[in-house]
């Protein structure tokens, strides 16, 4: 099974977790919402599968390109 | 006049207000969060106070801390700038209760205009031109549909408590309406703490034209003409100009006079902006009123020669309009402002980072309003605007050319910024011809934004 790293496109702070380990997700689903510069930017998975790990928690700072979740196809 | 003024803001507007206070020889107090420690504009203040951690709710929005600073500093006036606490009636009242003056309108106006349907009701009572709308929608689906039918489709669902275009959704027919109402309610309750929404007639391809108002505490109110702020992304302004292109002058001045008359009969008592949507049919329709200094006030200053911040402060100190602006203001030339945002020019996503290089252009007719300097971090905690580039020229065409040249000469490195996108729009035939509307960025870039 392929492990897929889901990355944040932007630098900001984790505002909401929309998925948890064990969840089945589809391509296009929002996993996490990042708040940056007064905007909410969703972290969307391109691939469907099972969420293995969410690597951040609410209020955590994240950097552009940082891996924030792992999905298993 | 004030003995000392506390400026409760950051960035470009803090710098702007401090500059006005210095020009008026009024001692000033600035505040800063941990993220803004050593910000360049703090040097302009007579006194500074640290007010807490970077997140705004723990610093710039922390009312208790700010009232404490107000008392400790002995300031007899407080300037809120724009954003943060500038349109919070409860906070304005706390400033007054603490024995100081709030440099803005009376709390009753902030309160009345902060709620969109109440603002519409009041404006309508005084004869403000506006499109048809509903009151706050009830929960009952049949009643919602009936309200929309009465207005006529297409309609726009809007949160009653909010602003910034958040939660605004169009519905072209009954099938779309209920879903739009539900989604708008959920966005409104998350963003503004109230799920109240209402309907307005949707004006297609509207222009955003707003009127600058200045009132005093003696029953006086006047206008300083209009600004066109149609070029927006995600309902936030990117390019603003004065005067508005392709509006006959007698029409613009006529509407401005009408609005100033309404403000006078209402008794509006400080700076404010009445935002209107200009329909393709030439109709002006009340959108909302901002009871504060506007981000784009600089373009009005450039074409009228009036220092709006100084005028606002003098009005708040109790001076009469007749003394503040004895002559009738006139428009000379054309001014355009571009907001430079730290964001990806392709998808308009935020792009915080360090300004490793930050060299604004200089030249005659070029004005830069900023709170940043080379080497400073643009953090994710605040809005993405890093500078306003304002140019003035004899004609609109010359102003566009000058702005393009100024933006091309703005050397910013270390983060992504929207200058390429703004220049692209300024160069487009559609913008140059003045055929602006709120969807112009999408049309010029071919992207949905």
Coordinates of C-alpha atoms in Angstrom, one line a residue:
Chain A
X1 CA 0.0 0.0 0.0
X2 CA 1.3 3.4 -0.9
X3 CA 1.9 5.9 1.8
X4 CA 1.0 9.4 0.6
X5 CA 2.3 12.6 2.3
X6 CA -0.2 15.4 2.3
X7 CA 1.5 18.8 2.5
X8 CA 0.3 22.3 3.5
X9 CA 0.5 24.8 0.6
X10 CA 1.0 27.7 2.9
X11 CA 2.6 28.9 6.1
X12 CA 0.1 29.5 8.9
X13 CA -1.5 28.1 11.9
X14 CA -3.7 25.0 12.2
X15 CA -7.2 26.2 12.7
X16 CA -9.3 23.0 12.5
X17 CA -8.7 19.3 12.0
X18 CA -11.4 17.9 9.7
X19 CA -10.1 14.3 9.6
X20 CA -8.7 11.8 12.2
X21 CA -6.6 8.7 11.9
X22 CA -8.7 5.8 10.6
X23 CA -11.0 8.0 8.5
X24 CA -11.7 6.9 4.9
X25 CA -11.3 9.9 2.7
X26 CA -11.7 10.7 -1.0
X27 CA -9.7 12.8 -3.4
X28 CA -10.7 16.4 -2.9
X29 CA -11.6 16.0 0.8
X30 CA -10.5 18.6 3.3
X31 CA -8.2 17.2 6.0
X32 CA -7.1 20.3 7.8
X33 CA -7.9 24.0 7.7
X34 CA -4.9 26.3 8.0
X35 CA -5.4 29.9 9.0
X36 CA -3.0 32.4 7.5
X37 CA -3.2 36.2 7.1
X38 CA -6.9 36.2 8.1
X39 CA -7.7 33.5 5.6
X40 CA -8.8 29.9 6.0
X41 CA -7.0 27.7 3.5
X42 CA -7.9 24.0 3.3
X43 CA -5.4 21.2 3.1
X44 CA -7.0 18.9 0.5
X45 CA -5.9 15.4 -0.3
X46 CA -5.6 14.6 -4.0
X47 CA -5.9 10.9 -3.3
X48 CA -8.4 8.8 -1.5
X49 CA -7.6 6.3 1.1
X50 CA -7.3 5.8 4.9
X51 CA -5.9 8.5 7.1
X52 CA -2.9 6.9 8.9
X53 CA -1.6 9.9 10.7
X54 CA -2.4 13.6 11.3
X55 CA 0.9 15.2 12.2
X56 CA -0.3 18.5 13.6
X57 CA -2.8 19.6 16.2
X58 CA -4.9 22.7 16.4
X59 CA -3.0 26.0 16.9
X60 CA 0.3 24.4 15.7
X61 CA 2.4 26.6 13.3
X62 CA 2.9 25.0 9.9
X63 CA 5.3 25.9 7.1
X64 CA 4.8 25.9 3.4
X65 CA 5.5 22.4 2.1
X66 CA 5.3 20.8 5.5
X67 CA 3.9 17.3 5.7
X68 CA 0.7 17.5 7.8
X69 CA -0.9 14.1 7.2
X70 CA -0.2 10.6 5.9
X71 CA -2.7 8.7 3.9
X72 CA -2.6 5.1 2.8
X73 CA -4.1 4.2 -0.5
Chain B
X1 CA -7.0 69.7 20.7
X2 CA -5.8 66.4 22.1
X3 CA -2.8 66.4 24.5
X4 CA -1.8 62.8 23.6
X5 CA -3.2 60.2 21.3
X6 CA -3.0 56.4 21.6
X7 CA -2.8 54.6 18.2
X8 CA -4.3 51.1 18.5
X9 CA -3.1 49.4 15.3
X10 CA -0.1 48.2 13.4
X11 CA 1.5 48.4 10.0
X12 CA 0.7 51.0 7.3
X13 CA -2.2 52.6 9.2
X14 CA -0.3 52.9 12.4
X15 CA 2.5 54.6 10.5
X16 CA 0.0 56.9 8.7
X17 CA -1.7 58.0 11.9
X18 CA 1.6 58.6 13.7
X19 CA 2.7 60.7 10.8
X20 CA -0.4 62.9 11.1
X21 CA 0.0 63.2 14.9
X22 CA 3.6 64.3 14.4
X23 CA 2.6 66.9 11.8
X24 CA 0.1 68.2 14.3
X25 CA 2.6 68.2 17.2
X26 CA 0.5 65.9 19.2
X27 CA 2.4 63.5 21.4
X28 CA 1.6 59.9 20.4
X29 CA 1.6 56.5 22.0
X30 CA 2.0 53.3 19.9
X31 CA 1.4 49.7 20.8
X32 CA 3.0 46.5 19.4
X33 CA 2.6 42.8 19.7
X34 CA 5.6 40.5 20.0
X35 CA 5.6 40.0 16.2
X36 CA 5.8 43.8 15.7
X37 CA 8.6 44.5 18.2
X38 CA 11.0 47.0 16.6
X39 CA 8.6 47.7 13.6
X40 CA 10.0 50.7 11.8
X41 CA 7.0 53.0 12.5
X42 CA 7.3 52.6 16.3
X43 CA 10.2 55.1 16.1
X44 CA 7.7 57.8 15.1
X45 CA 5.8 57.5 18.4
X46 CA 6.6 59.5 21.6
X47 CA 5.9 56.4 23.7
X48 CA 5.4 52.7 23.1
X49 CA 3.8 49.8 25.0
X50 CA 4.1 46.1 24.4
X51 CA 0.6 44.5 24.4
X52 CA 1.2 40.8 24.2
X53 CA 1.7 37.9 21.9
X54 CA 1.4 37.9 18.1
X55 CA -2.1 36.5 17.7
X56 CA -4.4 39.6 17.3
X57 CA -6.9 38.4 19.8
X58 CA -4.2 38.4 22.5
X59 CA -2.8 41.8 21.6
X60 CA -4.5 44.2 19.1
X61 CA -8.0 42.9 20.0
X62 CA -7.4 42.6 23.7
X63 CA -9.7 45.4 24.9
X64 CA -8.7 45.1 28.6
X65 CA -5.0 45.5 27.9
X66 CA -5.6 48.4 25.6
X67 CA -7.8 50.2 28.1
X68 CA -5.1 49.7 30.6
X69 CA -2.5 51.2 28.3
X70 CA -4.9 54.1 27.6
X71 CA -5.1 54.9 31.3
X72 CA -1.4 54.3 32.0
X73 CA -0.3 56.5 29.1
X74 CA -2.7 59.3 30.1
X75 CA -3.8 59.7 26.4
X76 CA -7.0 61.7 26.0
X77 CA -7.7 60.4 22.5
X78 CA -7.5 56.9 20.9
X79 CA -7.2 56.3 17.1
X80 CA -8.3 52.8 16.1
X81 CA -7.0 52.9 12.5
X82 CA -8.9 50.4 10.3
X83 CA -9.7 46.8 11.0
X84 CA -9.1 45.4 14.6
X85 CA -11.2 47.5 17.0
X86 CA -12.1 50.3 14.7
X87 CA -15.7 49.3 14.2
X88 CA -16.4 47.9 17.6
X89 CA -19.1 50.1 19.3
X90 CA -18.6 48.4 22.7
X91 CA -14.9 49.2 22.6
X92 CA -15.5 52.8 21.5
X93 CA -17.8 53.2 24.5
X94 CA -15.2 51.7 26.9
X95 CA -12.7 54.4 25.6
X96 CA -15.3 57.1 26.4
X97 CA -16.1 55.6 29.8
X98 CA -12.4 55.6 30.6
X99 CA -12.5 59.4 30.1
X100 CA -10.9 59.6 26.7
X101 CA -12.2 60.4 23.2
X102 CA -12.6 57.8 20.5
X103 CA -11.3 59.2 17.2
X104 CA -14.2 58.0 15.1
X105 CA -18.0 58.4 15.0
X106 CA -20.2 58.0 18.1
X107 CA -20.7 54.4 19.2
X108 CA -24.3 54.6 18.2
X109 CA -23.3 55.1 14.5
X110 CA -20.7 52.3 14.7
X111 CA -23.4 50.0 16.2
X112 CA -26.1 51.1 13.7
X113 CA -24.0 50.7 10.6
X114 CA -22.3 47.5 11.8
X115 CA -25.5 45.5 11.4
X116 CA -26.2 45.3 7.7
X117 CA -30.0 45.2 7.6
X118 CA -30.3 47.8 10.3
X119 CA -27.9 50.0 8.3
X120 CA -30.1 49.5 5.2
X121 CA -33.2 50.3 7.2
X122 CA -31.7 53.6 8.6
X123 CA -30.3 54.5 5.2
X124 CA -33.7 53.8 3.5
X125 CA -35.5 56.0 6.1
X126 CA -33.3 58.9 5.0
X127 CA -33.9 58.3 1.3
X128 CA -30.6 56.6 0.4
X129 CA -30.8 55.0 -3.1
X130 CA -30.7 51.2 -2.8
X131 CA -31.7 48.0 -4.5
X132 CA -34.6 45.9 -3.1
X133 CA -33.7 43.7 -0.1
X134 CA -35.3 41.6 2.6
X135 CA -35.1 41.9 6.4
X136 CA -33.3 39.1 8.4
X137 CA -34.6 35.8 7.0
X138 CA -36.7 33.6 9.2
X139 CA -36.1 29.9 9.5
X140 CA -39.2 29.0 7.5
X141 CA -38.3 27.9 3.9
X142 CA -41.6 29.1 2.5
X143 CA -41.1 32.5 4.0
X144 CA -37.5 32.6 2.5
X145 CA -38.8 31.7 -0.9
X146 CA -41.5 34.3 -0.7
X147 CA -39.0 37.0 0.3
X148 CA -36.8 36.1 -2.7
X149 CA -39.8 36.1 -5.1
X150 CA -40.8 39.5 -3.9
X151 CA -37.3 40.9 -4.8
X152 CA -37.0 38.9 -8.0
X153 CA -34.2 36.5 -8.9
X154 CA -31.2 36.6 -9.1
X155 CA -30.7 37.4 -5.4
X156 CA -27.6 37.6 -3.2
X157 CA -27.6 36.0 0.3
X158 CA -25.6 38.1 2.7
X159 CA -24.7 37.7 6.4
X160 CA -26.3 40.5 8.4
X161 CA -23.5 40.8 10.9
X162 CA -20.5 40.6 8.7
X163 CA -18.4 42.2 6.1
X164 CA -15.5 41.6 3.7
X165 CA -17.6 39.6 1.4
X166 CA -17.5 36.5 3.6
X167 CA -20.6 34.3 3.3
X168 CA -22.0 36.2 0.3
X169 CA -23.6 33.8 -2.1
X170 CA -25.7 34.4 -5.2
X171 CA -28.8 32.4 -6.1
X172 CA -30.3 32.5 -9.6
X173 CA -33.4 30.5 -8.8
X174 CA -35.5 28.9 -6.1
X175 CA -33.5 25.6 -6.4
X176 CA -30.3 27.4 -5.5
X177 CA -31.7 29.6 -2.8
X178 CA -32.2 27.3 0.1
X179 CA -28.8 25.7 -0.2
X180 CA -27.2 29.2 -0.5
X181 CA -29.1 30.4 2.6
X182 CA -27.9 27.3 4.6
X183 CA -24.3 27.7 3.5
X184 CA -24.3 31.4 4.1
X185 CA -25.8 30.9 7.6
X186 CA -23.0 28.5 8.5
X187 CA -20.3 30.7 7.2
X188 CA -21.8 33.7 9.1
X189 CA -22.1 31.9 12.4
X190 CA -18.5 30.8 12.1
X191 CA -17.2 34.2 11.0
X192 CA -19.3 36.7 12.8
X193 CA -20.9 34.8 15.7
X194 CA -24.5 35.2 14.3
X195 CA -26.2 33.2 11.7
X196 CA -28.5 36.0 10.6
X197 CA -28.7 36.4 6.8
X198 CA -30.8 38.5 4.4
X199 CA -31.4 38.9 0.7
X200 CA -30.6 41.7 -1.7
X201 CA -31.3 41.9 -5.4
X202 CA -28.2 40.7 -7.2
X203 CA -26.6 43.4 -9.3
X204 CA -24.7 41.7 -12.1
X205 CA -21.2 43.0 -13.1
X206 CA -21.5 45.8 -10.5
X207 CA -18.9 48.5 -9.9
X208 CA -17.9 49.3 -6.4
X209 CA -18.1 53.1 -6.0
X210 CA -17.8 54.6 -2.6
X211 CA -18.2 58.1 -1.2
X212 CA -15.9 59.7 1.3
X213 CA -17.7 61.4 4.1
X214 CA -16.6 63.7 6.9
X215 CA -18.9 64.9 9.6
X216 CA -18.4 67.0 12.7
X217 CA -20.0 67.2 16.2
X218 CA -21.9 70.3 15.3
X219 CA -24.3 68.9 12.7
X220 CA -22.0 69.4 9.8
X221 CA -21.3 66.8 7.1
X222 CA -19.7 66.9 3.7
X223 CA -18.3 64.6 1.0
X224 CA -14.9 64.4 -0.6
X225 CA -16.2 62.8 -3.8
X226 CA -16.0 59.1 -4.8
X227 CA -13.5 56.3 -5.3
X228 CA -13.8 53.4 -7.6
X229 CA -12.7 50.2 -5.9
X230 CA -14.1 47.6 -8.3
X231 CA -10.9 45.7 -8.8
X232 CA -11.1 43.0 -6.1
X233 CA -10.1 39.5 -5.4
X234 CA -12.2 37.4 -3.0
X235 CA -14.3 40.6 -2.5
X236 CA -11.3 42.4 -1.2
X237 CA -10.0 45.5 -2.9
X238 CA -6.7 45.5 -4.9
X239 CA -6.8 48.6 -7.0
X240 CA -8.6 51.8 -6.0
X241 CA -8.8 55.1 -7.8
X242 CA -10.3 58.6 -7.7
X243 CA -12.2 59.9 -9.5
X244 CA -14.2 56.9 -10.8
X245 CA -13.7 56.3 -14.5
X246 CA -16.5 56.6 -17.0
X247 CA -18.9 58.3 -14.5
X248 CA -20.2 61.6 -15.8
X249 CA -19.0 64.2 -13.3
X250 CA -22.4 65.8 -12.7
X251 CA -23.8 62.3 -11.9
X252 CA -21.0 61.5 -9.4
X253 CA -21.2 64.9 -7.7
X254 CA -25.0 64.7 -7.6
X255 CA -25.0 61.3 -5.8
X256 CA -22.2 62.6 -3.5
X257 CA -24.2 65.7 -2.6
X258 CA -27.3 63.5 -2.0
X259 CA -25.3 61.2 0.4
X260 CA -23.7 64.1 2.2
X261 CA -27.1 65.6 2.7
X262 CA -28.3 62.3 4.2
X263 CA -25.3 62.1 6.5
X264 CA -26.0 65.7 7.7
X265 CA -29.6 65.0 8.5
X266 CA -28.6 61.8 10.3
X267 CA -26.1 63.7 12.4
X268 CA -23.2 61.5 11.4
X269 CA -20.2 63.0 13.3
X270 CA -16.8 61.8 12.0
X271 CA -15.1 60.1 9.1
X272 CA -16.9 57.4 7.2
X273 CA -17.4 55.9 3.8
X274 CA -20.7 55.1 2.1
X275 CA -20.2 52.1 -0.3
X276 CA -22.5 51.8 -3.3
X277 CA -22.8 49.3 -6.1
X278 CA -23.1 51.0 -9.5
X279 CA -25.2 48.9 -11.8
X280 CA -24.8 48.6 -15.5
X281 CA -28.0 50.7 -15.8
X282 CA -26.3 53.6 -14.0
X283 CA -28.1 53.1 -10.7
X284 CA -26.3 53.6 -7.4
X285 CA -27.3 51.2 -4.7
X286 CA -26.4 51.4 -1.1
X287 CA -24.1 48.6 0.0
X288 CA -22.9 49.5 3.5
X289 CA -21.3 52.2 5.4
X290 CA -17.8 51.9 7.0
X291 CA -17.6 54.0 10.1
X292 CA -13.9 54.5 10.1
X293 CA -10.9 55.6 8.0
X294 CA -10.6 53.5 4.9
X295 CA -7.5 51.7 3.6
X296 CA -7.8 53.6 0.3
X297 CA -8.2 57.1 1.9
X298 CA -4.9 58.0 0.3
X299 CA -6.3 58.3 -3.3
X300 CA -8.8 60.9 -2.1
X301 CA -6.1 62.8 -0.3
X302 CA -4.0 62.8 -3.4
X303 CA -6.7 64.3 -5.7
X304 CA -8.2 66.7 -3.2
X305 CA -5.1 67.8 -1.3
X306 CA -7.0 67.2 2.0
X307 CA -5.2 65.3 4.8
X308 CA -8.1 63.1 5.9
X309 CA -6.4 61.8 9.0
X310 CA -5.7 65.2 10.3
X311 CA -9.3 66.3 9.4
X312 CA -10.6 63.2 11.3
X313 CA -8.6 64.0 14.4
X314 CA -9.6 67.7 14.4
X315 CA -13.3 66.7 14.0
X316 CA -13.0 64.2 16.9
X317 CA -11.4 67.0 19.0
X318 CA -14.6 69.0 18.5
X319 CA -13.6 71.4 15.7
X320 CA -16.2 72.5 13.2
X321 CA -16.0 71.4 9.5
X322 CA -16.1 75.1 8.5
X323 CA -12.8 75.5 10.3
X324 CA -11.2 72.2 9.4
X325 CA -11.9 72.6 5.6
X326 CA -12.9 76.2 4.9
X327 CA -12.9 75.9 1.1
X328 CA -15.0 73.5 -1.0
X329 CA -12.7 70.6 -1.9
X330 CA -12.1 70.0 -5.6
X331 CA -10.6 67.1 -7.6
X332 CA -7.4 67.8 -9.3
X333 CA -5.9 65.1 -11.6
X334 CA -6.3 61.4 -11.0
X335 CA -4.9 59.0 -8.3
X336 CA -4.7 55.3 -8.2
X337 CA -3.6 52.9 -5.5
X338 CA -2.4 49.4 -5.7
X339 CA -2.4 47.2 -2.6
X340 CA 0.7 45.1 -2.5
X341 CA -0.1 41.8 -0.8
X342 CA 2.2 39.0 0.3
X343 CA 0.5 36.4 -1.7
X344 CA 1.0 34.1 -4.6
X345 CA 0.2 36.1 -7.8
X346 CA -1.2 33.0 -9.4
X347 CA -3.7 31.7 -6.9
X348 CA -3.8 34.6 -4.4
X349 CA -2.8 32.4 -1.5
X350 CA -1.0 34.0 1.4
X351 CA 2.7 33.9 1.3
X352 CA 4.3 35.0 4.6
X353 CA 8.1 35.3 4.9
X354 CA 11.0 37.6 5.4
X355 CA 11.5 40.7 3.3
X356 CA 15.1 40.0 2.5
X357 CA 14.9 42.9 0.0
X358 CA 12.2 45.6 0.3
X359 CA 12.9 48.8 -1.8
X360 CA 9.9 50.8 -2.6
X361 CA 10.0 53.1 -5.7
X362 CA 10.5 56.8 -5.3
X363 CA 9.6 59.7 -7.5
X364 CA 7.4 62.6 -8.1
X365 CA 3.7 61.8 -7.6
X366 CA 4.5 58.4 -6.0
X367 CA 3.5 57.8 -2.4
X368 CA 4.2 54.6 -0.4
X369 CA 2.2 53.8 2.7
X370 CA 3.8 50.9 4.5
X371 CA 4.6 49.5 8.0
X372 CA 7.4 47.3 6.8
X373 CA 11.0 47.7 6.0
X374 CA 13.8 45.5 4.6
X375 CA 14.7 42.6 6.9
X376 CA 11.3 42.5 8.6
X377 CA 9.2 39.3 8.8
X378 CA 5.7 39.3 7.3
X379 CA 4.0 36.9 9.7
X380 CA 0.9 34.8 9.1
X381 CA -0.8 36.5 12.1
X382 CA -2.1 39.6 10.3
X383 CA -3.6 40.6 6.9
X384 CA -1.3 40.2 3.9
X385 CA -1.0 43.8 2.9
X386 CA 2.7 44.9 2.9
X387 CA 2.4 48.3 1.2
X388 CA 0.1 50.7 -0.7
X389 CA 1.6 52.3 -3.8
X390 CA -0.3 55.5 -4.6
X391 CA 0.3 57.6 -7.6
X392 CA -1.0 60.9 -8.8
X393 CA -1.0 62.3 -12.3
X394 CA -2.9 64.8 -14.5
X395 CA -4.9 62.1 -16.3
X396 CA -6.1 58.6 -15.6
X397 CA -4.0 57.2 -18.4
X398 CA -0.8 58.9 -17.1
X399 CA -1.6 57.7 -13.6
X400 CA -2.0 54.1 -14.9
X401 CA 1.4 54.3 -16.7
X402 CA 3.0 55.8 -13.6
X403 CA 1.6 53.1 -11.3
X404 CA 2.9 50.3 -13.7
X405 CA 6.3 52.0 -13.7
X406 CA 6.3 52.3 -9.9
X407 CA 5.3 48.7 -9.4
X408 CA 7.9 47.5 -11.9
X409 CA 10.5 49.4 -9.8
X410 CA 9.4 47.9 -6.5
X411 CA 12.0 45.4 -5.5
X412 CA 10.6 42.9 -3.1
X413 CA 12.4 39.6 -2.4
X414 CA 12.0 36.8 0.2
X415 CA 8.3 36.2 -0.3
X416 CA 5.7 36.0 -3.1
X417 CA 3.7 39.1 -3.8
X418 CA 0.9 40.1 -6.1
X419 CA 2.7 42.8 -8.1
X420 CA 2.8 40.7 -11.3
X421 CA -1.0 40.2 -11.1
X422 CA -1.7 43.8 -10.4
X423 CA 0.5 45.0 -13.3
X424 CA -1.2 42.5 -15.6
X425 CA -4.6 44.0 -14.7
X426 CA -3.3 47.6 -15.1
X427 CA -2.0 46.8 -18.5
X428 CA -5.2 45.1 -19.7
X429 CA -7.4 46.9 -22.2
X430 CA -10.4 46.4 -20.1
X431 CA -8.9 48.3 -17.1
X432 CA -7.3 51.0 -19.3
X433 CA -10.7 51.7 -20.9
X434 CA -12.3 52.0 -17.5
X435 CA -14.6 49.0 -18.0
X436 CA -14.1 47.9 -14.4
X437 CA -16.4 45.8 -12.3
X438 CA -16.0 43.5 -9.3
X439 CA -15.3 40.5 -11.5
X440 CA -12.5 42.1 -13.6
X441 CA -9.6 40.1 -12.1
X442 CA -11.3 36.9 -13.0
X443 CA -12.0 38.1 -16.5
X444 CA -8.5 39.4 -17.1
X445 CA -6.7 36.4 -15.6
X446 CA -9.3 33.8 -16.9
X447 CA -9.4 32.4 -13.4
X448 CA -12.3 31.9 -10.9
X449 CA -11.3 33.7 -7.7

